[in-house]
């Protein structure tokens, strides 16, 4: 009996849920939470997940880490490499560990200029200012004790130096040197339209990256310590060179560079600075706030909650990143997935209310959307922090900076002090099995070897557990504690047995197959939005005698006669599922498919109302297929899909009066398609083979189906021609046997798909989905 592909795909998505509490706990802004999990991952630090249903948005999935940053165990750290660079949060976490830290959690930081990588807000690391930011307002700041606070930014950067000019007041020109002072407008921020005075050091880049005509003054500060700007500190140096009509001046490790565009208000001052003269640069906190005590600080995008009050009103739905501060000083790093079928995202108002419901008196929206990324390390299971949420773009986006929770590496013991138990799922039907896995961790919750064999027991006797950790649920509804022991350490996890208020969905809702063919039917079970571990043997399977036979696992075999109709029945307690069956698939013949190689595929889909002719009883099998037409084929494989209810995608080339309007909206809303640009979909463009692969994979994923992989080591002679963003999807559909390469050994990724080819792809996909095997 194969595993249900529909069930497997969703269990993987929530396989890290630990101690859970299902039900209807309500969190303002988020909605009814059906699964609320918490796992201790360090002293004073927990990793949490919530899955719930928002009354306005539907399914939501949030991830957050709560940490006590003032106890001294955990250090908050703001990561920013060179300002003119971007990296994924994962790359930042890896680099941080290379510097002697262990990363417990990390989250993407401030909004940034995508063209230059420059953060919007002020950045401070180890007490040193990394950049002033291009529009700094407020920051999350941490003092030397790790205490978090919101601080307003009102810093001024001042320059004192010496300039030379010709004094003609006596009637003859005389060279005179005089002190001058000026305000530095931006620190480690690229030139912009303001024509201000800029200061750069090696935090910015190895050069000023300026263009056009600039005046750039190189100042030698003598050492790397002397180039570090700090609030209340003055740095000193010597003018090394004054470069006129300069651009992209190199920045030495012990140097700072003053820069402005020619013709600006300060250009003449920089032009007149004296080589060899002394320069002083200072930073003052004009608001005299606690910012001077900050050792780490990072800018915010929007303020959400201040002094316990919601201070935002944004209503756009997106993936979101946030940081919150609770009344007891606990800091929360938060991410919610969005733009996905299993999580729609939150608007700013909802996010603020959820952060407040989690206990935050201050909360801030960071750079969310496609940049949203949260990393955390699970004790015993993972050696390093791993990405926990699902970025809406499919892969993690490079960002400007990140906020991390770390501790100094090298102080952990080699002995096991914690036993960490992980169920593959927390909810199970009576008689279903859940594999419990156990991993050991040391005093710092780092992965170490188990001290010996793990023995298990079920508290209360509701079910039983084998020596290998396979728990079989008992018949009593409710939470079951499972205890594991290895040597002197022990741990606990929880499974909830459920048998009522369930939603039971078969892997097929209608079955079309030929005489002698088989279909392996599987049941997907949910409690609210949460998947429940089940077993097909839990159900009682029967079918009408005229259509074939079915065994205790739901494996149906059609009889020897075609043109038979009937039903398959699956029952459990008061639940009964009926699946209509057609043995001997009906077929529609078109005038131009009678002798066509794709006749069977086209005729079968047409009979089921999935494929349509093009008029005059013609199908036009060798005509090319558009992007909108293939999307419509996929939608029609589902029963009772109301495309008219999908929210408008907003593409300018998809007008509401066109037949494909609802299909494109439905596909976009369910994450099956995206635009060819930010505003266009190109519905009438002919679809390529690699585009068809992507669309099919995303369609399967939107239905919770994981395509089985029957082939490995796929390598076409034109493999390099497959677009990088399409390669994994192509490998998946080829591995599942749904789309094949060409006889010559190539895939032709940019080749245009015909209507016949698309019909075969959809036909084969349906057989895979419905578990239909050949005779």
XYZ file of C-alpha atoms in Angstrom:
775
model
C 0.000 0.000 0.000
C 1.586 3.294 -1.045
C 1.481 6.325 1.196
C -1.120 8.904 0.357
C 0.658 11.606 -1.622
C -1.946 14.135 -0.553
C -1.429 13.328 3.125
C 2.357 13.168 2.897
C 2.737 16.619 1.383
C 0.958 18.317 4.268
C 2.494 16.266 7.058
C 5.918 17.386 5.911
C 4.841 21.007 6.170
C 4.010 20.728 9.876
C 6.307 17.920 10.946
C 8.057 20.075 13.535
C 5.038 20.580 15.784
C 5.848 19.354 19.276
C 3.757 19.958 22.378
C 0.475 20.991 20.801
C -2.925 22.109 21.921
C -5.663 21.711 19.362
C -9.016 23.364 19.671
C -10.406 26.826 19.233
C -8.167 29.184 21.203
C -8.710 32.662 19.799
C -5.908 35.159 19.223
C -6.986 38.637 18.247
C -5.725 39.479 14.758
C -4.811 35.876 13.949
C -8.088 34.040 14.528
C -9.028 30.643 15.917
C -5.835 28.694 16.605
C -6.276 24.963 16.154
C -2.694 24.049 16.834
C -0.438 25.982 19.210
C 3.004 24.491 19.784
C 5.937 25.414 21.977
C 9.354 23.796 22.293
C 12.128 24.856 24.665
C 15.269 25.265 22.587
C 17.571 26.950 25.110
C 17.413 28.316 28.629
C 14.936 31.158 28.377
C 14.198 30.542 24.690
C 11.274 28.752 23.027
C 10.318 28.024 19.427
C 6.611 28.316 18.667
C 4.210 27.659 15.814
C 0.552 28.507 15.435
C -1.829 27.287 12.746
C -5.274 28.783 12.664
C -8.094 30.225 10.632
C -8.574 33.951 10.282
C -12.233 34.792 9.666
C -11.327 37.199 6.855
C -8.261 35.525 5.307
C -8.597 31.812 5.926
C -5.682 29.559 6.858
C -2.675 31.164 8.592
C 0.678 29.758 9.735
C 2.874 31.763 12.123
C 6.345 31.011 13.497
C 8.020 32.817 16.374
C 10.856 32.591 18.860
C 10.557 34.045 22.355
C 13.797 34.844 24.182
C 14.909 36.284 27.501
C 17.755 38.489 26.299
C 18.641 40.052 29.679
C 19.615 36.904 31.588
C 23.044 36.815 29.984
C 22.484 33.437 28.337
C 21.389 34.822 24.971
C 22.970 37.706 23.108
C 21.023 39.779 20.558
C 23.150 40.515 17.524
C 22.457 42.715 14.503
C 24.128 41.390 11.387
C 25.132 43.685 8.574
C 28.011 42.900 6.278
C 29.174 45.605 3.952
C 26.313 48.023 3.439
C 26.555 47.661 -0.334
C 25.811 43.956 -0.245
C 22.894 41.647 0.448
C 22.720 38.036 1.640
C 20.128 35.526 2.792
C 19.428 35.211 6.499
C 20.800 31.685 6.209
C 24.113 32.991 4.861
C 24.244 35.575 7.653
C 23.624 32.874 10.268
C 26.371 30.713 8.772
C 28.862 33.596 8.780
C 27.948 34.424 12.383
C 28.741 30.861 13.437
C 32.078 31.104 11.639
C 32.858 34.065 13.912
C 32.531 31.934 17.042
C 28.839 32.126 17.872
C 26.031 29.596 17.893
C 22.804 30.844 16.347
C 19.563 29.953 18.105
C 17.286 32.057 15.930
C 17.433 34.717 13.234
C 14.997 36.869 11.326
C 15.276 39.229 8.358
C 15.628 42.864 9.328
C 14.967 46.326 8.019
C 13.531 47.545 4.724
C 16.281 48.334 2.245
C 16.972 49.935 -1.100
C 16.975 46.980 -3.480
C 19.272 48.779 -5.929
C 22.084 49.325 -3.409
C 21.361 47.088 -0.395
C 21.291 50.116 1.922
C 19.006 49.735 4.969
C 16.324 52.332 5.582
C 17.219 52.777 9.233
C 20.148 53.204 11.558
C 22.280 50.103 12.166
C 24.517 49.645 15.226
C 26.631 46.567 15.879
C 28.942 46.128 18.895
C 28.379 49.783 19.740
C 29.637 50.943 16.330
C 27.377 52.704 13.850
C 27.342 50.728 10.601
C 25.162 53.155 8.658
C 22.954 56.139 9.409
C 20.318 54.701 7.081
C 18.718 56.718 4.325
C 15.498 57.548 6.237
C 16.037 56.570 9.850
C 13.202 57.177 12.281
C 12.949 54.555 15.011
C 15.007 51.513 15.901
C 14.886 48.460 18.104
C 17.875 48.938 20.380
C 19.590 46.573 22.810
C 21.836 47.837 25.611
C 24.889 46.022 26.965
C 22.645 43.947 29.243
C 20.516 42.785 26.321
C 17.483 44.866 27.276
C 15.367 45.794 24.270
C 13.633 49.121 23.721
C 12.286 51.319 20.976
C 14.349 54.443 20.428
C 13.737 57.472 18.245
C 16.686 58.412 16.063
C 17.844 62.031 16.138
C 21.569 61.846 15.534
C 23.785 64.493 13.993
C 27.143 63.839 12.373
C 29.592 66.743 12.507
C 32.844 67.511 10.669
C 35.634 69.850 11.783
C 38.613 70.496 9.560
C 40.919 73.070 8.000
C 40.563 74.718 4.624
C 42.847 77.073 2.695
C 41.800 80.080 0.639
C 43.294 83.205 -0.925
C 42.738 86.310 1.242
C 42.759 89.457 -0.941
C 41.581 91.899 1.740
C 45.057 93.519 1.936
C 45.140 94.141 -1.773
C 47.285 91.175 -2.629
C 46.503 87.482 -2.577
C 47.681 85.728 0.538
C 47.173 82.016 1.258
C 45.287 81.580 4.527
C 44.252 78.469 6.469
C 41.178 78.528 8.685
C 39.076 76.043 10.638
C 35.613 75.147 9.392
C 32.772 72.901 10.426
C 29.998 71.211 8.475
C 27.149 68.802 9.006
C 27.537 65.318 7.527
C 24.163 64.422 6.068
C 24.608 60.702 5.488
C 26.973 58.046 6.767
C 27.546 54.964 4.618
C 24.604 55.834 2.384
C 24.946 56.126 -1.417
C 24.718 59.483 -3.139
C 21.186 60.562 -3.925
C 19.304 63.549 -5.245
C 19.835 65.566 -2.035
C 23.459 66.455 -2.956
C 24.440 66.175 0.686
C 27.769 65.561 2.373
C 28.485 61.846 2.745
C 30.948 59.940 4.897
C 32.146 56.433 4.025
C 34.306 53.820 5.730
C 34.923 50.127 5.123
C 31.539 49.183 6.612
C 30.162 50.597 3.370
C 32.349 48.912 0.742
C 35.925 48.881 -0.508
C 35.214 52.054 -2.516
C 32.717 54.894 -2.529
C 30.918 53.505 -5.608
C 30.164 57.063 -6.701
C 29.643 58.164 -10.290
C 29.789 61.482 -12.105
C 31.929 64.350 -10.888
C 32.561 64.356 -7.133
C 34.887 65.942 -4.602
C 36.243 63.145 -2.373
C 38.611 63.674 0.547
C 40.499 60.677 1.936
C 41.236 60.836 5.685
C 43.786 58.509 7.291
C 42.654 57.616 10.829
C 45.689 55.471 11.691
C 43.871 52.282 12.738
C 40.632 50.391 12.225
C 39.451 51.307 15.723
C 39.687 54.979 14.811
C 37.306 54.675 11.859
C 34.463 53.364 14.061
C 31.709 55.928 14.641
C 29.999 55.797 18.010
C 27.465 58.087 19.652
C 29.290 60.661 21.763
C 32.678 59.733 20.343
C 34.999 61.848 18.194
C 37.283 60.232 15.658
C 40.374 61.998 14.394
C 42.493 61.675 11.287
C 44.727 63.396 8.806
C 43.727 64.502 5.314
C 45.573 62.192 2.962
C 44.316 63.517 -0.366
C 41.750 65.858 -1.895
C 40.428 64.345 -5.133
C 38.740 66.676 -7.590
C 36.407 65.402 -10.318
C 36.662 62.044 -8.574
C 34.463 58.963 -8.540
C 34.542 55.535 -6.916
C 37.477 56.402 -4.666
C 39.037 53.374 -2.885
C 38.500 53.235 0.888
C 41.481 51.883 2.842
C 40.990 49.793 5.973
C 42.177 52.656 8.203
C 40.524 55.408 6.161
C 37.287 57.330 5.873
C 36.235 59.271 2.793
C 34.229 62.503 2.722
C 32.272 62.821 -0.516
C 29.871 65.180 -2.235
C 28.886 65.929 -5.797
C 30.553 68.826 -7.596
C 28.453 71.977 -7.281
C 26.859 71.033 -3.944
C 26.755 73.349 -0.935
C 29.789 71.682 0.645
C 31.803 71.011 -2.533
C 33.923 74.171 -2.163
C 34.766 73.307 1.440
C 35.939 69.801 0.589
C 37.836 71.191 -2.412
C 39.679 73.617 -0.108
C 40.647 71.170 2.651
C 44.349 71.099 3.456
C 46.299 67.922 2.846
C 48.085 66.963 6.084
C 45.621 68.883 8.285
C 43.663 67.339 11.127
C 40.022 66.256 10.844
C 37.508 65.537 13.605
C 34.226 63.698 13.096
C 31.686 63.336 15.884
C 28.223 61.857 16.436
C 25.736 63.442 18.838
C 22.389 62.222 20.109
C 20.283 65.378 19.909
C 17.313 63.770 21.649
C 19.522 62.574 24.514
C 17.675 59.244 24.593
C 18.926 55.810 25.566
C 20.322 55.293 22.096
C 23.789 56.233 23.356
C 23.729 53.050 25.455
C 22.835 50.794 22.535
C 25.284 48.085 21.603
C 22.976 46.721 18.877
C 20.261 48.538 16.933
C 18.273 47.892 13.773
C 15.730 50.011 11.926
C 12.033 49.226 11.600
C 9.587 49.589 8.732
C 6.371 50.394 10.612
C 5.579 50.698 14.290
C 2.701 48.385 15.214
C 2.240 48.598 18.980
C 3.526 51.263 21.369
C 2.864 51.266 25.128
C 0.339 48.490 24.570
C -1.663 50.470 22.008
C -2.081 49.567 18.343
C -0.672 52.436 16.279
C -1.173 51.208 12.708
C -4.081 50.846 10.321
C -2.593 49.119 7.265
C -4.921 46.701 5.469
C -2.813 45.095 2.709
C -2.450 41.322 3.084
C 1.152 40.040 2.951
C 3.683 37.678 4.488
C 4.990 39.539 7.522
C 8.084 39.818 9.686
C 7.873 41.436 13.114
C 9.782 41.952 16.343
C 7.985 42.436 19.639
C 8.899 43.314 23.211
C 6.792 41.956 26.087
C 6.252 43.744 29.401
C 8.735 41.400 31.123
C 11.426 42.247 28.540
C 11.046 39.043 26.511
C 11.744 39.632 22.820
C 9.747 37.879 20.094
C 11.019 37.252 16.560
C 7.931 36.598 14.438
C 7.094 35.521 10.881
C 3.804 34.628 9.228
C 3.634 33.018 5.807
C 1.509 34.615 3.107
C 0.467 34.467 -0.545
C 0.147 30.682 -0.171
C -2.718 28.220 -0.003
C -1.739 27.149 3.529
C -1.269 30.716 4.785
C -2.695 33.886 3.303
C -0.760 36.387 5.426
C -1.876 39.283 7.626
C -2.406 42.990 7.209
C -0.637 45.433 9.529
C -3.669 45.855 11.771
C -4.042 42.077 12.179
C -0.314 41.690 12.773
C -0.372 44.373 15.464
C -3.295 42.726 17.234
C -1.661 39.308 17.076
C 1.590 40.665 18.526
C -0.420 42.340 21.272
C -2.308 39.091 21.925
C 1.077 37.373 22.335
C 1.838 39.836 25.136
C 3.836 42.507 23.307
C 3.671 46.077 24.576
C 5.891 47.182 21.687
C 5.910 45.604 18.251
C 7.411 46.532 14.910
C 6.894 45.436 11.324
C 10.159 44.667 9.568
C 10.820 44.038 5.877
C 8.237 41.345 5.212
C 6.669 40.168 1.961
C 8.977 37.967 -0.068
C 11.842 38.804 2.298
C 10.182 37.098 5.287
C 12.505 34.456 6.754
C 12.782 32.971 10.243
C 15.517 30.555 11.280
C 15.672 28.502 14.458
C 17.614 25.521 15.789
C 15.658 22.560 17.128
C 17.461 20.873 20.041
C 18.957 17.465 19.335
C 17.464 17.407 15.867
C 19.522 20.141 14.193
C 23.155 21.165 14.542
C 22.525 24.623 13.107
C 19.541 26.913 12.741
C 17.324 26.117 9.749
C 14.639 27.992 7.837
C 11.239 27.338 9.393
C 8.764 29.371 7.342
C 8.049 29.082 3.622
C 9.127 32.181 1.646
C 6.348 33.276 -0.691
C 8.688 33.395 -3.691
C 9.658 29.748 -3.263
C 13.237 30.529 -2.235
C 14.789 32.764 0.381
C 15.442 36.316 -0.751
C 18.698 38.168 -0.117
C 18.246 41.050 2.330
C 20.277 43.867 3.881
C 20.489 42.786 7.514
C 19.110 40.483 10.186
C 18.488 40.222 13.917
C 19.895 37.086 15.553
C 19.820 35.440 18.977
C 23.227 33.870 19.652
C 25.516 32.581 22.380
C 29.269 32.068 22.526
C 30.311 28.711 21.123
C 32.715 26.295 22.740
C 31.199 25.953 26.208
C 28.850 23.023 25.656
C 29.487 19.643 27.238
C 29.697 16.344 25.396
C 27.214 14.621 27.683
C 23.492 14.272 27.072
C 21.383 16.324 29.462
C 18.090 16.639 27.566
C 15.985 14.114 25.669
C 13.960 15.776 22.924
C 10.966 13.903 21.519
C 9.492 14.771 18.133
C 6.221 13.247 16.829
C 5.704 13.364 13.067
C 2.212 14.697 13.769
C 0.350 15.471 16.953
C -3.217 14.491 16.047
C -4.167 10.884 15.305
C -7.275 8.783 14.791
C -7.761 5.684 16.947
C -5.716 2.850 15.498
C -3.414 5.172 13.548
C 0.331 5.145 14.161
C 2.652 8.061 14.898
C 6.415 7.587 14.839
C 8.085 9.156 17.881
C 11.737 10.056 17.322
C 14.127 10.911 20.147
C 17.308 12.996 20.056
C 19.686 14.020 22.806
C 21.114 17.464 23.494
C 23.656 18.800 25.982
C 23.481 21.599 28.555
C 23.272 24.143 25.731
C 20.680 22.129 23.799
C 23.276 21.211 21.180
C 22.991 17.928 19.349
C 24.881 15.025 21.000
C 24.666 11.248 20.880
C 22.023 9.372 22.802
C 23.443 7.813 25.990
C 21.691 4.520 25.240
C 18.545 2.879 23.995
C 15.338 4.877 24.448
C 12.444 3.216 26.226
C 8.926 4.590 25.903
C 5.739 4.522 27.906
C 2.244 5.854 27.301
C 0.877 7.734 30.270
C -2.672 6.629 31.064
C -2.592 3.591 28.782
C -4.473 5.188 25.871
C -2.825 3.215 23.099
C 0.521 1.494 23.042
C 4.031 2.213 21.856
C 6.589 -0.192 20.435
C 10.244 -0.269 21.405
C 11.118 1.625 18.203
C 8.853 4.549 19.207
C 5.892 3.724 16.966
C 2.825 4.833 18.908
C -0.575 3.358 17.999
C -3.417 5.535 19.204
C -6.019 4.143 21.561
C -9.759 4.613 21.339
C -10.196 7.360 23.940
C -10.322 10.910 22.664
C -7.958 13.363 24.324
C -4.310 14.250 24.828
C -1.847 11.471 25.489
C 1.552 12.039 27.091
C 4.350 9.878 25.743
C 7.485 9.640 27.870
C 10.875 8.616 26.605
C 13.832 7.648 28.807
C 17.462 7.079 27.889
C 19.864 6.536 30.771
C 19.199 9.266 33.326
C 17.554 11.707 30.906
C 13.928 11.772 29.839
C 11.582 13.802 27.712
C 7.894 14.084 26.909
C 5.774 14.747 23.890
C 2.063 14.733 23.294
C -0.316 13.172 20.779
C -4.004 13.982 20.719
C -6.437 11.215 19.785
C -9.409 12.531 17.808
C -12.384 10.716 16.318
C -15.131 13.338 16.056
C -15.625 16.677 14.299
C -13.396 15.458 11.488
C -13.250 16.374 7.826
C -12.507 13.250 5.782
C -11.529 13.642 2.131
C -10.709 10.780 -0.249
C -7.785 11.153 -2.648
C -10.322 10.835 -5.486
C -13.858 12.178 -5.647
C -14.735 10.483 -8.945
C -12.972 7.574 -10.549
C -12.585 6.906 -14.273
C -10.682 3.768 -15.282
C -10.746 0.894 -17.715
C -11.655 -2.721 -17.047
C -8.944 -4.456 -15.028
C -7.236 -1.272 -13.898
C -6.609 -0.555 -10.190
C -6.780 2.574 -8.075
C -5.223 2.970 -4.641
C -7.593 5.269 -2.719
C -6.387 7.076 0.371
C -8.095 9.180 3.012
C -6.982 12.608 4.176
C -8.347 13.520 7.596
C -8.429 16.924 9.252
C -9.520 18.401 12.539
C -10.218 21.984 11.578
C -7.224 22.909 9.382
C -4.891 20.412 11.073
C -4.044 17.125 9.426
C -4.794 14.030 11.458
C -2.742 10.853 11.152
C -4.991 8.108 9.860
C -4.771 4.636 8.403
C -6.819 3.379 5.483
C -7.525 0.179 7.445
C -9.462 2.267 9.975
C -12.192 2.652 7.357
C -14.573 -0.048 6.168
C -14.379 -0.309 2.363
C -17.108 -1.712 0.101
C -18.185 -1.212 -3.510
C -21.029 -2.150 -5.821
C -20.410 -5.667 -7.118
C -20.842 -4.801 -10.786
C -17.840 -2.440 -10.904
C -15.175 -4.605 -9.228
C -13.642 -5.335 -5.812
C -11.940 -3.352 -3.054
C -9.738 -4.567 -0.186
C -9.324 -3.381 3.416
C -6.642 -0.860 2.389
C -8.814 0.917 -0.187
C -7.187 -0.758 -3.195
C -9.914 -0.951 -5.850
C -9.695 -3.212 -8.894
C -12.151 -2.672 -11.714
C -14.062 -5.649 -13.060
C -13.689 -7.161 -16.506
C -16.626 -5.317 -18.082
C -16.539 -1.827 -19.504
C -19.458 0.607 -19.500
C -20.227 -0.154 -15.842
C -21.060 2.523 -13.283
C -21.377 2.295 -9.525
C -19.938 3.508 -6.252
C -17.176 2.849 -3.758
C -18.089 3.357 -0.087
C -15.823 4.105 2.884
C -17.302 4.312 6.383
C -15.974 5.228 9.823
C -18.366 5.549 12.766
C -21.015 7.993 11.510
C -18.943 9.114 8.521
C -19.696 7.715 5.063
C -17.925 8.693 1.845
C -19.288 7.753 -1.578
C -17.053 7.765 -4.660
C -18.750 7.401 -8.083
C -16.936 5.052 -10.472
C -17.010 4.779 -14.271
C -15.436 1.581 -15.614
C -14.578 1.896 -19.272
C -13.829 5.541 -19.822
C -16.175 7.406 -22.125
C -14.576 9.162 -25.049
C -15.441 12.064 -27.324
C -14.199 11.798 -30.882
C -13.240 14.896 -32.824
C -12.908 14.919 -36.610
C -9.211 15.735 -36.407
C -8.225 13.233 -33.675
C -9.474 9.962 -35.199
C -5.972 8.855 -36.202
C -4.012 11.115 -33.881
C -1.516 9.664 -31.379
C -3.235 11.594 -28.559
C -6.773 10.412 -29.387
C -7.217 8.491 -26.106
C -6.010 11.342 -23.929
C -8.041 14.003 -25.706
C -11.199 11.917 -25.924
C -11.125 10.941 -22.261
C -10.609 14.515 -21.040
C -13.328 15.807 -23.365
C -15.794 13.216 -22.050
C -15.075 14.376 -18.497
C -15.612 18.016 -19.393
C -11.953 18.923 -18.878
C -10.900 19.528 -22.485
C -13.005 21.431 -24.990
C -13.098 21.447 -28.761
C -12.446 24.548 -30.853
C -15.720 24.453 -32.799
C -17.025 22.463 -35.789
C -16.149 19.234 -33.924
C -12.463 20.049 -34.176
C -9.912 19.859 -31.380
C -6.855 21.203 -33.269
C -4.459 18.832 -31.463
C -1.295 20.215 -33.015
C -2.112 23.844 -32.367
C -0.146 25.549 -29.659
C -1.650 26.056 -26.210
C -1.787 29.352 -24.317
C -0.926 29.944 -20.679
C -4.564 30.662 -19.869
C -5.802 27.522 -21.662
C -3.473 25.232 -19.699
C -4.519 26.890 -16.438
C -8.167 26.262 -17.360
C -7.393 22.569 -18.020
C -5.962 22.242 -14.526
C -8.910 23.980 -12.886
C -11.389 21.694 -14.638
C -9.763 18.577 -13.142
C -11.250 19.650 -9.817
C -14.880 19.289 -8.816
C -17.001 22.273 -7.845
C -14.309 24.944 -8.198
C -15.971 28.358 -8.321
C -13.417 30.525 -10.094
C -15.714 33.540 -9.820
C -15.014 33.749 -6.085
C -11.258 34.255 -6.511
C -9.905 37.677 -5.610
C -8.748 39.774 -8.581
C -5.052 39.277 -9.314
C -4.774 42.799 -10.683
C -3.017 42.014 -13.973
C -3.501 44.797 -16.486
C -3.694 42.371 -19.418
C -6.417 40.210 -17.830
C -9.617 42.259 -18.280
C -12.735 41.198 -16.416
C -14.685 40.555 -19.615
C -12.376 37.799 -20.911
C -13.191 34.094 -20.468
C -9.917 33.465 -18.649
C -10.372 36.246 -16.063
C -11.643 33.932 -13.303
C -9.112 31.197 -14.083
C -6.153 33.564 -13.789
C -7.480 35.001 -10.527
C -8.001 31.481 -9.165
C -4.527 30.366 -10.246
C -2.841 33.417 -8.761
C -4.761 33.191 -5.481
C -3.768 29.546 -5.050
C -0.104 30.094 -5.854
C -0.275 28.141 -9.129
C 0.793 31.004 -11.367
C 2.538 34.330 -11.081
C 2.867 37.170 -13.516
C 5.373 37.531 -16.299
C 5.993 40.961 -14.762
C 4.674 42.841 -11.757
C 1.566 43.888 -13.713
C 1.116 41.419 -16.590
C 0.240 37.732 -16.954
C 0.365 37.290 -20.767
C -2.662 34.951 -20.887
C -2.544 34.503 -24.644
C 1.174 33.765 -24.838
C 1.932 30.200 -25.927
C 3.047 28.104 -22.974
C 6.499 26.535 -22.985
C 7.294 23.052 -21.745
C 9.140 24.382 -18.708
C 6.299 26.800 -17.889
C 3.871 23.885 -18.083
C 6.110 21.930 -15.673
C 6.120 24.768 -13.169
C 2.377 25.303 -13.355
C 1.654 21.589 -12.928
C 3.952 21.239 -9.907
C 2.455 24.269 -8.192
C -1.052 23.027 -8.967
C -0.287 19.660 -7.350
C 1.201 21.415 -4.316
C -1.896 23.611 -3.981
C -3.925 20.388 -3.672
C -1.559 18.907 -1.088
C -0.236 16.344 -3.556
C 3.409 15.326 -3.620
C 4.249 13.850 -6.998
C 5.957 10.449 -6.550
C 9.447 10.202 -7.984
C 10.016 7.074 -10.039
C 13.156 8.223 -11.844
C 16.363 9.747 -10.557
C 19.538 11.124 -12.058
C 17.648 12.914 -14.833
C 20.052 14.607 -17.226
C 19.016 15.870 -20.642
C 21.537 16.814 -23.296
C 20.085 20.325 -23.176
C 19.971 20.430 -19.359
C 21.859 23.732 -19.356
C 19.089 25.299 -21.434
C 16.513 24.741 -18.695
C 16.012 28.029 -16.836
C 17.471 27.958 -13.323
C 14.124 28.856 -11.796
C 12.428 25.978 -13.640
C 14.993 23.183 -13.197
C 13.574 21.665 -9.993
C 10.031 21.667 -11.398
C 11.140 20.016 -14.632
C 12.988 17.334 -12.665
C 9.897 16.717 -10.541
C 7.419 16.210 -13.408
C 9.906 14.108 -15.371
C 10.688 12.051 -12.276
C 6.969 11.427 -11.811
C 6.677 10.231 -15.416
C 4.167 12.949 -16.317
C 6.272 14.799 -18.904
C 8.948 12.975 -20.859
C 12.031 14.109 -22.710
C 12.306 13.918 -26.463
C 13.548 10.739 -28.231
C 16.798 12.527 -29.068
C 17.556 12.879 -25.336
C 16.675 16.554 -24.956
C 13.831 18.253 -23.078
C 13.347 21.362 -25.213
C 12.391 23.529 -22.205
C 11.528 26.584 -24.288
C 9.656 24.500 -26.856
C 5.986 25.419 -27.212
C 3.498 22.830 -25.981
C 0.689 21.668 -28.289
C -2.902 21.044 -27.259
C -2.322 17.310 -27.703
C 0.785 17.318 -25.518
C -1.073 19.213 -22.812
C -3.937 16.701 -22.927
C -1.518 13.829 -22.380
C 0.169 15.664 -19.497
C -3.152 16.275 -17.743
C -4.366 12.700 -18.424
C -1.205 11.151 -16.963
C -1.294 13.562 -14.002
C -4.851 12.455 -13.187
C -3.791 8.802 -13.217
C -0.929 9.642 -10.842
C -3.231 11.650 -8.596
C -5.898 8.966 -8.548
C -3.438 6.119 -7.986
C -4.500 4.339 -11.186
C -2.145 1.604 -12.318
C -1.939 0.045 -15.752
C -3.501 -3.345 -16.374
